[in-house]
Each structure stands twice: as structure tokens, then as C-alpha cells.
CSV table of C-alpha atoms in Angstrom, one decimal:
chain,number,residue,atom,x,y,z
A,20,MET,CA,103.3,159.2,26.1
A,21,GLN,CA,103.4,162.6,26.7
A,22,LEU,CA,100.1,164.0,27.1
A,23,TYR,CA,100.7,167.3,28.6
A,24,ASN,CA,102.9,170.6,28.6
A,25,THR,CA,106.4,170.3,29.6
A,26,LEU,CA,107.3,173.7,29.4
A,27,SER,CA,106.2,176.9,31.3
A,28,ALA,CA,104.6,179.7,28.9
A,29,GLU,CA,107.9,181.7,29.7
A,30,GLU,CA,109.8,178.9,28.4
A,31,ARG,CA,107.8,178.5,25.4
A,32,ALA,CA,107.9,182.3,24.8
A,33,ILE,CA,111.9,182.2,24.5
A,34,MET,CA,111.7,179.4,22.3
A,35,ILE,CA,109.4,180.9,20.0
A,36,ASP,CA,111.4,184.2,19.8
A,37,ASP,CA,114.7,182.3,19.4
A,38,ALA,CA,113.0,180.2,16.3
A,39,GLY,CA,112.2,183.4,14.8
A,40,LYS,CA,109.5,181.7,12.5
A,41,GLN,CA,106.0,183.1,11.5
A,42,ARG,CA,103.1,181.7,13.5
A,43,LEU,CA,99.4,181.9,12.6
A,44,THR,CA,96.6,182.5,15.0
A,45,LEU,CA,93.3,180.9,13.8
A,46,SER,CA,90.1,179.3,15.2
A,47,PHE,CA,87.7,176.7,14.0
A,48,TYR,CA,84.7,174.6,15.5
A,49,ALA,CA,82.8,171.2,14.3
A,50,TYR,CA,79.6,170.2,15.9
A,51,ALA,CA,79.8,166.4,15.7
A,52,LYS,CA,78.9,163.2,17.6
A,53,ILE,CA,82.2,162.0,19.3
A,54,GLN,CA,81.9,158.6,21.2
A,55,ASP,CA,85.0,159.0,23.3
A,56,PRO,CA,85.9,162.6,23.9
A,57,GLN,CA,88.9,161.5,26.1
A,58,LYS,CA,90.7,159.5,23.6
A,59,PHE,CA,89.8,162.1,20.9
A,60,ARG,CA,91.5,164.7,23.0
A,61,ASN,CA,94.5,162.6,23.6
A,62,ASP,CA,95.4,161.6,19.8
A,63,LEU,CA,94.8,165.5,19.2
A,64,PHE,CA,97.3,166.2,21.9
A,65,ILE,CA,99.6,163.9,20.3
A,66,ALA,CA,99.6,164.9,16.9
A,67,TRP,CA,99.4,168.6,17.6
A,68,ASN,CA,102.4,168.6,20.0
A,69,ALA,CA,104.5,167.0,17.3
A,70,LEU,CA,103.9,170.2,15.1
A,71,ASP,CA,104.3,172.7,17.8
A,72,ALA,CA,101.0,173.7,17.8
A,73,LEU,CA,99.8,175.7,20.8
A,74,GLY,CA,96.2,177.0,21.9
A,75,ARG,CA,93.0,176.5,23.9
A,76,ILE,CA,90.7,173.7,22.9
A,77,TYR,CA,87.5,172.2,24.3
A,78,VAL,CA,85.9,168.9,23.1
A,79,ALA,CA,82.9,167.1,24.2
A,80,HIS,CA,80.4,164.2,22.9
A,81,GLU,CA,79.0,167.4,20.7
A,82,GLY,CA,82.3,168.4,19.1
A,83,ILE,CA,85.2,170.6,19.3
A,84,ASN,CA,85.8,174.3,19.7
A,85,ALA,CA,89.3,175.5,19.1
A,86,GLN,CA,91.7,178.8,19.1
A,87,MET,CA,95.3,177.9,18.3
A,88,SER,CA,98.6,179.1,17.2
A,89,VAL,CA,100.5,177.1,14.5
A,90,PRO,CA,103.6,177.6,12.9
A,91,ALA,CA,102.9,178.8,9.3
A,92,GLU,CA,105.2,176.3,7.9
A,93,ASN,CA,103.4,173.5,9.6
A,94,PHE,CA,99.9,174.9,8.7
A,95,GLU,CA,99.3,172.0,6.0
A,96,ALA,CA,100.3,169.3,8.0
A,97,PHE,CA,98.0,170.7,10.9
A,98,ARG,CA,95.1,170.8,8.3
A,99,GLU,CA,96.0,167.0,7.5
A,100,THR,CA,95.7,166.2,11.1
A,101,LEU,CA,92.1,167.6,11.0
A,102,GLU,CA,90.8,166.2,7.9
A,103,ALA,CA,91.7,162.4,9.4
A,104,TYR,CA,88.5,162.9,10.7
A,105,ASP,CA,85.3,162.7,8.3
A,106,PHE,CA,83.6,165.3,10.4
A,107,MET,CA,86.1,167.9,9.7
A,108,LYS,CA,87.1,167.3,6.3
A,109,GLY,CA,87.0,170.8,4.5
A,110,ILE,CA,86.7,172.6,7.6
A,111,ARG,CA,86.8,176.3,7.7
A,112,LEU,CA,90.0,177.6,9.5
A,113,ASN,CA,89.4,181.2,10.6
A,114,VAL,CA,92.7,182.8,10.4
A,115,ALA,CA,93.4,185.8,12.5
A,116,VAL,CA,93.3,189.1,10.9
A,117,GLU,CA,96.6,190.3,13.0
A,118,GLN,CA,99.1,187.7,14.0
A,119,ASP,CA,101.1,187.5,17.2
A,120,ASP,CA,103.5,185.2,17.8
A,121,HIS,CA,102.7,185.1,21.5
A,122,SER,CA,98.8,184.5,20.9
A,123,PHE,CA,99.2,181.2,22.8
A,124,LEU,CA,102.0,179.7,24.7
A,125,LYS,CA,100.7,176.4,26.0
A,126,LEU,CA,98.8,173.4,24.3
A,127,THR,CA,95.4,172.9,26.6
A,128,ILE,CA,93.0,170.5,25.5
A,129,LYS,CA,90.0,170.0,27.8
A,130,VAL,CA,86.9,167.3,28.0
A,131,ARG,CA,83.7,169.3,29.0
A,132,HIS,CA,80.4,168.7,29.0
A,133,LYS,CA,79.7,171.2,26.1
A,134,ILE,CA,81.9,173.0,23.6
A,135,VAL,CA,80.0,176.0,24.6
A,136,ALA,CA,78.4,176.8,27.6
A,137,ASP,CA,74.9,177.6,26.4
A,138,GLY,CA,72.5,176.1,29.1
A,139,LEU,CA,70.4,174.7,26.9
A,140,ASN,CA,68.8,171.0,27.0
A,141,ASP,CA,69.6,170.0,23.2
A,142,ASP,CA,67.5,166.9,23.5
A,143,THR,CA,64.4,169.2,23.4
A,144,PHE,CA,64.9,170.7,19.7
A,145,ASP,CA,66.7,170.0,16.7
A,146,VAL,CA,70.2,171.6,17.0
A,147,THR,CA,71.0,170.5,13.2
A,148,ASN,CA,68.2,173.0,12.1
A,149,ILE,CA,70.0,176.1,11.9
A,150,GLY,CA,69.4,179.4,10.7
A,151,VAL,CA,70.5,180.6,7.2
A,152,HIS,CA,74.4,181.3,6.9
A,153,LEU,CA,75.3,184.7,5.3
A,154,LYS,CA,78.9,185.8,4.0
A,155,ALA,CA,80.1,189.5,4.2
A,156,LYS,CA,78.3,190.8,1.4
A,157,GLU,CA,75.0,189.3,2.1
A,158,PHE,CA,75.2,190.2,5.6
A,159,ASN,CA,75.6,193.8,4.6
A,160,GLU,CA,72.8,193.8,2.4
A,161,ILE,CA,70.4,192.3,5.1
A,162,LEU,CA,71.5,194.9,7.5
A,163,ASP,CA,70.3,197.5,5.2
A,164,ASP,CA,66.8,196.1,5.2
A,165,PRO,CA,64.7,197.8,7.6
A,166,ASN,CA,63.0,194.6,8.5
A,167,THR,CA,66.0,193.3,10.2
A,168,ILE,CA,66.9,193.0,13.7
A,169,VAL,CA,70.5,192.3,14.2
A,170,VAL,CA,71.7,190.7,17.6
A,171,ASP,CA,75.4,190.6,19.0
A,172,PHE,CA,75.4,187.2,20.8
A,173,ARG,CA,78.7,188.1,22.6
A,174,ASN,CA,79.2,189.6,26.2
A,175,HIS,CA,79.3,193.0,27.4
A,176,TYR,CA,83.3,193.2,27.3
A,177,GLU,CA,83.4,192.3,24.0
A,178,SER,CA,80.6,194.2,22.4
A,179,GLU,CA,81.8,197.4,24.1
A,180,VAL,CA,85.1,197.6,22.0
A,181,GLY,CA,83.3,196.7,18.9
A,182,HIS,CA,79.9,195.9,17.3
A,183,PHE,CA,78.1,195.9,13.9
A,184,LYS,CA,76.0,199.3,13.6
A,185,GLY,CA,72.4,199.1,15.0
A,186,ALA,CA,73.1,195.7,16.8
A,187,ILE,CA,71.1,194.9,19.9
A,188,THR,CA,74.1,194.5,22.5
A,189,PRO,CA,72.9,192.6,25.6
A,190,ASP,CA,74.3,193.6,28.8
A,191,VAL,CA,75.4,190.0,29.8
A,192,GLU,CA,78.4,188.0,31.1
A,193,THR,CA,77.9,184.7,29.4
A,194,PHE,CA,76.2,183.4,26.0
A,195,ARG,CA,73.7,181.5,28.1
A,196,GLU,CA,72.1,184.6,29.8
A,197,SER,CA,71.6,186.3,26.3
A,198,LEU,CA,69.5,183.6,25.0
A,199,PRO,CA,66.2,184.3,27.4
A,200,ILE,CA,66.7,188.0,27.1
A,201,ILE,CA,66.5,187.8,23.5
A,202,ASN,CA,64.0,185.6,23.3
A,203,GLU,CA,61.6,187.7,25.6
A,204,GLN,CA,62.6,191.1,23.9
A,205,LEU,CA,61.6,190.0,20.4
A,206,LYS,CA,58.7,187.7,21.2
A,207,ASP,CA,56.5,190.0,19.3
A,208,TYR,CA,58.8,189.8,16.0
A,209,LYS,CA,58.8,186.0,15.5
A,210,GLU,CA,56.7,186.0,12.4
A,211,ASP,CA,57.7,189.2,10.3
A,212,LYS,CA,61.2,190.4,11.2
A,213,ASN,CA,64.7,189.0,10.2
A,214,LEU,CA,66.5,187.8,13.0
A,215,VAL,CA,70.0,188.1,12.3
A,216,MET,CA,73.0,187.2,14.6
A,217,TYR,CA,76.6,187.1,14.8
A,218,CYS,CA,79.4,186.5,17.3
A,219,THR,CA,83.2,186.0,17.2
A,220,GLY,CA,83.8,182.8,15.1
A,221,GLY,CA,80.5,181.6,14.5
A,222,ILE,CA,80.0,179.0,17.2
A,223,ARG,CA,77.7,180.5,19.5
A,224,CYS,CA,75.2,181.5,16.6
A,225,GLU,CA,75.4,178.0,15.1
A,226,LYS,CA,73.4,176.8,18.3
A,227,ALA,CA,71.5,179.8,19.0
A,228,SER,CA,70.3,180.0,15.5
A,229,ALA,CA,68.5,176.6,16.0
A,230,TYR,CA,67.2,177.5,19.1
A,231,PHE,CA,65.4,180.3,18.1
A,232,LYS,CA,64.0,178.5,15.2
A,233,HIS,CA,62.7,176.1,17.6
A,234,GLN,CA,61.2,179.2,19.7
A,235,GLY,CA,59.1,180.0,16.6
A,236,PHE,CA,61.4,182.6,14.9
A,237,LYS,CA,60.3,182.3,11.0
A,238,ASN,CA,63.3,184.1,9.3
A,239,VAL,CA,66.7,183.2,11.1
A,240,TYR,CA,70.1,184.3,9.9
A,241,GLN,CA,73.6,183.9,11.1
A,242,LEU,CA,77.1,185.6,10.0
A,243,GLU,CA,79.1,182.6,8.7
A,244,GLY,CA,82.5,182.3,10.5
A,245,GLY,CA,81.7,185.2,12.6
A,246,ILE,CA,83.3,188.6,12.8
A,247,ILE,CA,86.7,187.1,12.0
A,248,ASN,CA,85.7,185.7,8.9
A,249,TYR,CA,83.8,188.9,8.2
A,250,ALA,CA,86.9,190.9,8.4
A,251,LYS,CA,88.9,188.6,5.7
A,252,GLN,CA,86.2,189.0,3.3
A,253,LEU,CA,86.1,192.6,3.7
A,254,LYS,CA,89.7,192.6,2.5
A,255,GLU,CA,89.4,190.1,-0.1
A,256,GLU,CA,86.4,191.9,-1.5
A,257,GLY,CA,86.7,195.4,-1.0
A,258,LEU,CA,83.5,195.6,0.9
A,259,GLU,CA,82.4,198.6,3.3
A,260,SER,CA,82.7,197.4,7.2
A,261,LYS,CA,79.3,197.5,8.9
A,262,PHE,CA,81.2,196.6,11.9
A,263,ILE,CA,83.0,199.6,14.0
A,264,GLY,CA,86.0,199.2,16.3
A,265,LYS,CA,87.9,196.4,17.5
A,266,ASN,CA,87.1,192.5,17.6
A,267,PHE,CA,87.7,190.9,21.1
A,268,VAL,CA,89.3,187.8,20.9
A,269,PHE,CA,90.0,185.2,23.6
A,270,ASP,CA,94.0,184.9,23.5
A,271,ASN,CA,96.9,186.9,24.5
A,272,ARG,CA,96.2,189.8,22.1
A,273,LEU,CA,92.8,190.6,23.8
A,274,GLY,CA,91.6,192.0,20.4
A,275,GLU,CA,92.2,192.5,16.8
A,276,ARG,CA,91.3,195.9,14.9
A,277,ILE,CA,88.6,195.6,12.4
A,278,THR,CA,88.4,199.7,11.8
A,279,ASP,CA,90.5,202.4,13.2
A,280,ASP,CA,87.6,203.6,15.1
A,281,ILE,CA,87.9,203.6,18.9
A,282,ILE,CA,84.3,203.5,20.4
A,283,SER,CA,85.1,202.8,24.0
A,284,GLN,CA,87.1,204.4,26.8
A,285,CYS,CA,89.6,203.9,29.5
A,286,HIS,CA,87.7,202.7,32.2
A,287,GLN,CA,89.8,204.5,34.8
A,288,CYS,CA,90.2,208.0,33.4
A,289,GLY,CA,87.8,208.1,30.5
A,290,LYS,CA,90.4,208.7,27.5
A,291,PRO,CA,89.3,207.0,24.6
A,292,CYS,CA,91.0,203.6,24.6
A,293,ASP,CA,90.1,199.9,23.4
A,294,ASN,CA,93.0,197.9,24.8
A,295,HIS,CA,91.9,195.3,27.5
A,296,THR,CA,94.1,194.4,30.2
A,297,ASN,CA,93.8,192.0,33.3
A,298,CYS,CA,94.2,193.2,36.6
A,299,GLU,CA,97.7,192.7,38.0
A,300,ASN,CA,96.6,191.2,41.4
A,301,ASP,CA,96.2,187.5,41.3
A,302,GLY,CA,93.7,187.6,43.6
A,303,CYS,CA,91.4,189.8,41.2
A,304,HIS,CA,92.5,189.4,37.5
A,305,LEU,CA,89.5,191.7,36.5
A,306,LEU,CA,89.2,192.1,32.7
A,307,PHE,CA,88.9,196.0,32.0
A,308,ILE,CA,89.9,198.5,29.5
A,309,GLN,CA,93.0,200.5,30.6
A,310,CYS,CA,95.1,203.2,28.6
A,311,ASP,CA,98.9,203.5,28.6
A,312,GLU,CA,99.2,206.7,31.3
A,313,CYS,CA,96.8,204.6,33.5
A,314,LYS,CA,98.5,201.4,33.1
A,315,ALA,CA,101.6,203.0,34.1
A,316,ALA,CA,100.3,204.9,37.0
A,317,MET,CA,98.2,202.1,38.5
A,318,GLU,CA,100.9,199.3,37.3
A,319,ASN,CA,98.3,197.3,35.5
A,320,CYS,CA,95.8,197.2,38.5
A,321,CYS,CA,92.1,198.2,38.4
A,322,SER,CA,92.2,199.7,41.8
A,323,THR,CA,94.3,201.2,44.4
A,324,GLU,CA,93.1,198.5,46.7
A,325,CYS,CA,94.7,195.9,44.2
A,326,LEU,CA,97.8,198.2,43.7
A,327,GLU,CA,98.3,198.1,47.7
A,328,ILE,CA,98.1,194.1,47.3
A,329,ILE,CA,100.7,193.6,44.6
A,330,HIS,CA,103.1,195.4,46.5
A,331,MET,CA,102.4,193.3,49.8
A,332,PRO,CA,105.0,190.2,50.3
A,333,LEU,CA,103.8,187.3,48.3
A,334,VAL,CA,103.2,185.1,51.6
A,335,ASP,CA,100.5,188.0,52.6
A,336,GLN,CA,99.0,188.2,48.9
A,337,VAL,CA,98.4,184.3,49.1
A,338,ARG,CA,96.7,184.8,52.7
A,339,LEU,CA,94.4,187.3,51.4
A,340,ARG,CA,93.4,184.9,48.8
A,341,THR,CA,93.0,181.8,50.9
A,342,GLY,CA,89.4,180.4,51.3
A,343,LYS,CA,87.9,182.8,48.7
A,344,GLN,CA,85.3,181.5,46.0
A,345,VAL,CA,87.0,181.2,42.8
A,346,GLY,CA,85.6,181.2,39.3
A,347,ASN,CA,83.2,184.0,37.8
A,348,LYS,CA,82.3,185.2,41.5
A,349,VAL,CA,85.6,186.3,41.9
A,350,PHE,CA,87.0,187.0,38.4
A,351,ARG,CA,84.3,189.0,36.9
A,352,LYS,CA,84.7,190.3,33.2
A,353,GLY,CA,84.7,193.9,33.6
A,354,LYS,CA,82.0,194.6,36.2
A,355,SER,CA,83.2,196.9,39.1
A,356,GLU,CA,82.2,199.8,41.1
A,357,ASN,CA,86.0,201.1,40.8
A,358,LEU,CA,85.5,201.3,37.0
A,359,LYS,CA,83.7,204.6,36.4
A,360,PHE,CA,83.6,204.8,32.6
A,361,LYS,CA,82.4,201.3,32.0
A,362,HIS,CA,79.6,201.0,29.3
A,363,SER,CA,77.3,198.1,28.2
A,364,GLY,CA,74.0,197.4,27.3
A,365,ASP,CA,73.0,200.3,24.9
A,366,LEU,CA,76.3,201.3,23.3
A,367,PRO,CA,77.5,204.3,21.2
A,368,GLU,CA,78.5,203.9,17.4
A,369,THR,CA,80.1,207.3,17.2
A,370,ALA,CA,84.1,207.2,17.3
A,371,LEU,CA,85.8,208.9,20.1
A,372,ALA,CA,89.2,208.6,18.6
A,373,THR,CA,91.2,207.0,15.6
A,374,ALA,CA,93.5,204.3,16.3
A,375,GLN,CA,97.4,204.6,15.4
A,376,LYS,CA,98.4,202.4,12.6
A,377,GLN,CA,101.3,200.0,13.7
A,378,ALA,CA,103.1,198.1,10.6
A,379,ASP,CA,103.4,194.8,13.0
A,380,ILE,CA,102.4,193.5,16.1
A,381,ARG,CA,105.5,191.9,16.7
A,382,GLN,CA,108.6,192.8,14.5
A,383,LYS,CA,110.8,189.4,14.0
A,384,ILE,CA,113.9,189.4,16.3
A,385,LYS,CA,116.8,188.8,14.1
A,386,VAL,CA,119.8,188.7,16.9
A,387,LYS,CA,120.5,186.1,19.4
A,388,LYS,CA,119.7,187.3,22.9
A,389,VAL,CA,118.9,185.6,26.6
A,390,LEU,CA,116.0,186.7,28.8
A,391,LEU,CA,117.0,188.7,31.5
A,392,GLY,CA,113.8,189.6,33.3
A,393,LYS,CA,110.7,191.2,33.2
A,394,ALA,CA,109.2,194.9,33.5
A,395,GLU,CA,107.9,196.2,36.8
A,396,HIS,CA,107.1,199.8,36.4
A,397,TYR,CA,107.6,203.0,34.1
A,398,TYR,CA,107.9,206.5,35.6
A,399,VAL,CA,106.3,208.6,32.8
A,400,LYS,CA,107.9,212.2,34.0
A,401,ALA,CA,111.4,210.9,34.4
A,402,GLN,CA,111.3,208.3,31.4
A,403,VAL,CA,112.9,205.6,33.5
A,404,GLY,CA,111.7,201.9,33.8
A,405,GLN,CA,112.3,199.5,36.3
A,406,PHE,CA,112.9,195.8,35.8
A,407,THR,CA,113.5,192.5,37.9
A,408,VAL,CA,116.6,190.5,37.0
A,409,GLU,CA,115.3,187.0,37.0
A,410,ASN,CA,118.0,185.2,34.8
A,411,HIS,CA,121.9,186.0,34.1
A,412,GLU,CA,123.9,189.0,34.9
A,413,LEU,CA,123.2,192.7,33.7
A,414,ASN,CA,126.1,195.2,33.4
A,415,SER,CA,126.6,198.9,32.4
A,416,GLY,CA,127.4,198.9,28.7
A,417,ASP,CA,125.5,195.8,27.8
A,418,LYS,CA,123.3,195.9,24.6
A,419,ILE,CA,119.5,195.1,25.7
A,420,LEU,CA,116.5,194.4,23.7
A,421,ILE,CA,112.9,195.4,25.5
A,422,SER,CA,110.2,193.3,23.7
A,423,GLY,CA,106.6,193.2,24.2
A,424,PRO,CA,103.1,192.7,22.0
A,425,THR,CA,102.7,196.4,22.1
A,426,THR,CA,106.1,198.1,22.3
A,427,GLY,CA,107.6,195.6,19.9
A,428,ASP,CA,111.2,195.2,19.7
A,429,GLN,CA,113.3,198.2,20.9
A,430,GLU,CA,117.1,198.1,21.5
A,431,LEU,CA,119.3,200.2,23.7
A,432,VAL,CA,122.8,200.3,25.1
A,433,LEU,CA,122.9,200.9,29.0
A,434,ASP,CA,125.3,203.7,29.7
A,435,LYS,CA,124.2,203.7,33.3
A,436,ILE,CA,122.1,201.4,35.8
A,437,ILE,CA,120.6,201.7,39.1
A,438,VAL,CA,120.4,198.8,41.0
A,439,ASN,CA,118.4,198.5,44.4
A,440,GLY,CA,118.3,202.4,44.5
A,441,ALA,CA,122.1,202.7,43.8
A,442,GLU,CA,124.3,203.3,40.9
A,443,THR,CA,126.6,200.5,40.1
A,444,GLN,CA,128.2,198.5,37.3
A,445,SER,CA,126.2,195.2,37.4
A,446,ALA,CA,123.2,193.6,38.7
A,447,LYS,CA,122.8,190.0,39.6
A,448,ILE,CA,119.9,187.6,39.7
A,449,GLY,CA,117.0,189.1,42.1
A,450,ASP,CA,118.0,192.8,41.9
A,451,LYS,CA,115.8,195.6,41.1
A,452,VAL,CA,117.4,197.6,38.4
A,453,THR,CA,116.4,201.1,36.5
A,454,PHE,CA,117.5,203.0,33.7
A,455,GLU,CA,116.5,205.8,31.3
A,456,VAL,CA,114.3,204.2,28.5
A,457,PRO,CA,113.2,206.9,26.0
A,458,PHE,CA,109.7,205.3,25.2
A,459,ARG,CA,106.9,203.9,27.2
A,460,ILE,CA,107.4,200.4,28.6
A,461,ARG,CA,104.3,197.9,29.7
A,462,LEU,CA,104.5,195.4,32.3
A,463,SER,CA,103.8,192.8,29.6
A,464,ASP,CA,107.4,193.7,28.0
A,465,LYS,CA,110.6,191.3,28.8
A,466,LEU,CA,114.0,192.4,29.0
A,467,TYR,CA,116.7,190.6,27.1
A,468,LYS,CA,120.3,190.9,26.6
A,469,ILE,CA,121.8,190.7,23.3
A,470,VAL,CA,124.8,188.6,22.8
A,471,ASN,CA,127.2,188.0,19.8
């Protein structure tokens, strides 16, 4: 019985492109008493694997927390797998504002102590005594009340690219850090102020609202379904957005735009930008904001040190990582002395720039193709891209496709190729190939050969 992934992320990406079918990115959560989380996990894996559902899911004795990618044609069948359980009948599924077929490339279901690491002892208070749920219209109205205090219960790297106007945005790296900070900061307002809270999809506020009611706050409210559901209701009801910027999400998209306002800066050069990236150095993976120009110049790295490391032989890179403490002590989320334009805590509400509109995140590929390799570098002034050939042979005169989440799908015919520094007619597996590309490429781009 298959209870684990048998395909790599790369293999899955190719299968998704070849299928050419729409997928939906969605999220949901449910607090419930689950007697046997491991059996629950295994049953879900079998059901969802059969539907080609992918995602990152946590289950625990207290419930389930899921972010997923599901084929649109299997959406109703997927819902049926949820409603087979009484506690998920009629569950709200937060469908993403922006879709990307590659948002998740594996099905990962993990059993954990809690579905959200909140650091709370649930036995000390009534976790079911939650705050009042507010829909988008009601949320907008209470924000206009001068008696309201609104708090962002997300982390600093989330709120930096987008938040509600007037919100308190704690400078924290984890949800559990924010709870005592807010409790202390607002201790004098427990009786007479409206404590209004929000997060990405609602799950963090679900527990936080009960905690703050236990702490003595009388008027506790939370945004139902979080920012994701708020954005959906804005479109459906034509409401004004009190949220400004981009909503950070925990999948390969790393964000979906709510308004066209860019309120953050590239952490390296200060240019208006709200695109997150992970440092290319496997011993770092720092999450930070990087513009296209810095991405090209720094090759997706957060610092010159990391840039030097990624050009070392792999054996030397592994040696440098050997024995290092893993987890948050190494892979910190956007805190580094090298990031000179990083902001957190008290954040601006004025737009620095307006985002360029894009018709689609990913255009559907209607052609038959085979994966050749991946992008390695883009030389801006020369307008030349460098790729590593990993599968099949590439020849001068071939019709190719360069595809990525930001680049979209771009077709070219190769007039001339440079292989390992010399002009030639063909490149084989393992070669470094460069050729003219009349548009900027990214390190997330893949190179395909179009075949008849």
C-alpha cells in the first residue's frame, strides 16, 4: 500500500505540464478530537493520492491544517473525501486568489503534536470559546471604529509585504512569540477596546481569540477565513480593500496579490519590490525579498558569501554544512545583517510603487515538449542566458520553451549556441550552454525542447 511519494518534485512538475489541466490551490483547517492521527493521516494519503492531490498537511490529536493543490476536475471528489468525516462536513475551502499549477509538487502529510505551533497549554483554557467571526464587510466596518485595535498575528516576513492599514505588526518570527507580546502591550485595554485579529487563513486566530478571551479581553473578533477569504469576498461584493499589498502564502508562489500596491523594498538594493525568494545556498536558504536585477547579479543568493559557496564543488558545499545546527537557528526567515533594506515591526502604509499586471501566473502549455535542463544565470547587458543540460541533447536550430512561475512560457528558435565556452552545433547531458534570450530569465525557469 503506497503511503509516500514515489515521484520527485521535478518529475511531478513535468507530469503536471504534460497533462495541461487546471489545478486549484486551496487551504483549510479544522479543530477536532482525532483519536488516531497516524491512521487518519494514512487514510487521507490513500484517498488524496488517488485524486492527484498535492500539498503540505499537518494532522494532530487536535485537528488538521492543510494547504493543497487539487486538479480542478477532481475538486468535488476531493470535497467528498473531507465530508466523509463528520467534523469536516460543510468545511470552508479557501481557494487562492491567484492560481499556479506548481504551487505544490508533493503530497506531504505529517503527524505533529499540534497543527499550529502556538506554545499554549490547551488544558488551561477553553479552546472552543473563540472570538466573533467577521466577514469582509463587517471587518471593514469595525476597522473604522476608533475603539478598535487590529493585530496582525502573522510573522514579520509576512506582514512586510502586505497588511491591514493601522494594524499592529509584531516583529516576530513565530506565532507563539506574538501571543505574550500582544497580551502585555494591550493589557490596559482589555475592558473597553475591540481586539480585532487576522492571519492568512484563519487558523492562528482561531486559537488566539480563545487565548485572549481567557486573558480577560472582553471584545474579541477575528477575520473569518483570514486574508484569503477576505480577498475573495472583496471581489464577489465589490468592497473596498483595507488590506494593502501582497498576501504571503506558504507554497511555491510565496505570495498572492491583493492590491497593486508595493509597500516593501528589495532587501539588497532598496528598489520597490515584494517578491520573496530563498537563498540558493543549500546551507542558508534565507527567505528574503529580492528584485529581478539583484536576482540576476547575485544568482539568487542573499550575500556575496553565499554566492561564492554555490560556485564551489558540491563536495565542498556539503563539507561546509556538516555538523551545523539545523532548523530555525540556521534557516532564519529574513533576518540577516546582509539585508540592509529589511523592515519589520512598525511598517509603512504608503505604496512605493505599483505592481505590473499579469494576465496569468502560468500560461497553459499546448505543445508537446521534453525537459532539457534548468536556468543557471542571466547576463543582463549581453541578454544571454546560461542553462545546464540535464536530459536529452540540445542542437542549434531546435525550437525551445523557457518556462517559469514569473517568466510564463516563452518560445525561441536557437540560431546559435555556445557550449562550455565554444560555439558548436550540439550540447549533451552535463554541458553548460549559453544563447541569446531577449527577455529576463530566472533561476526557477526550466528549459524544454519542443518536439513535433
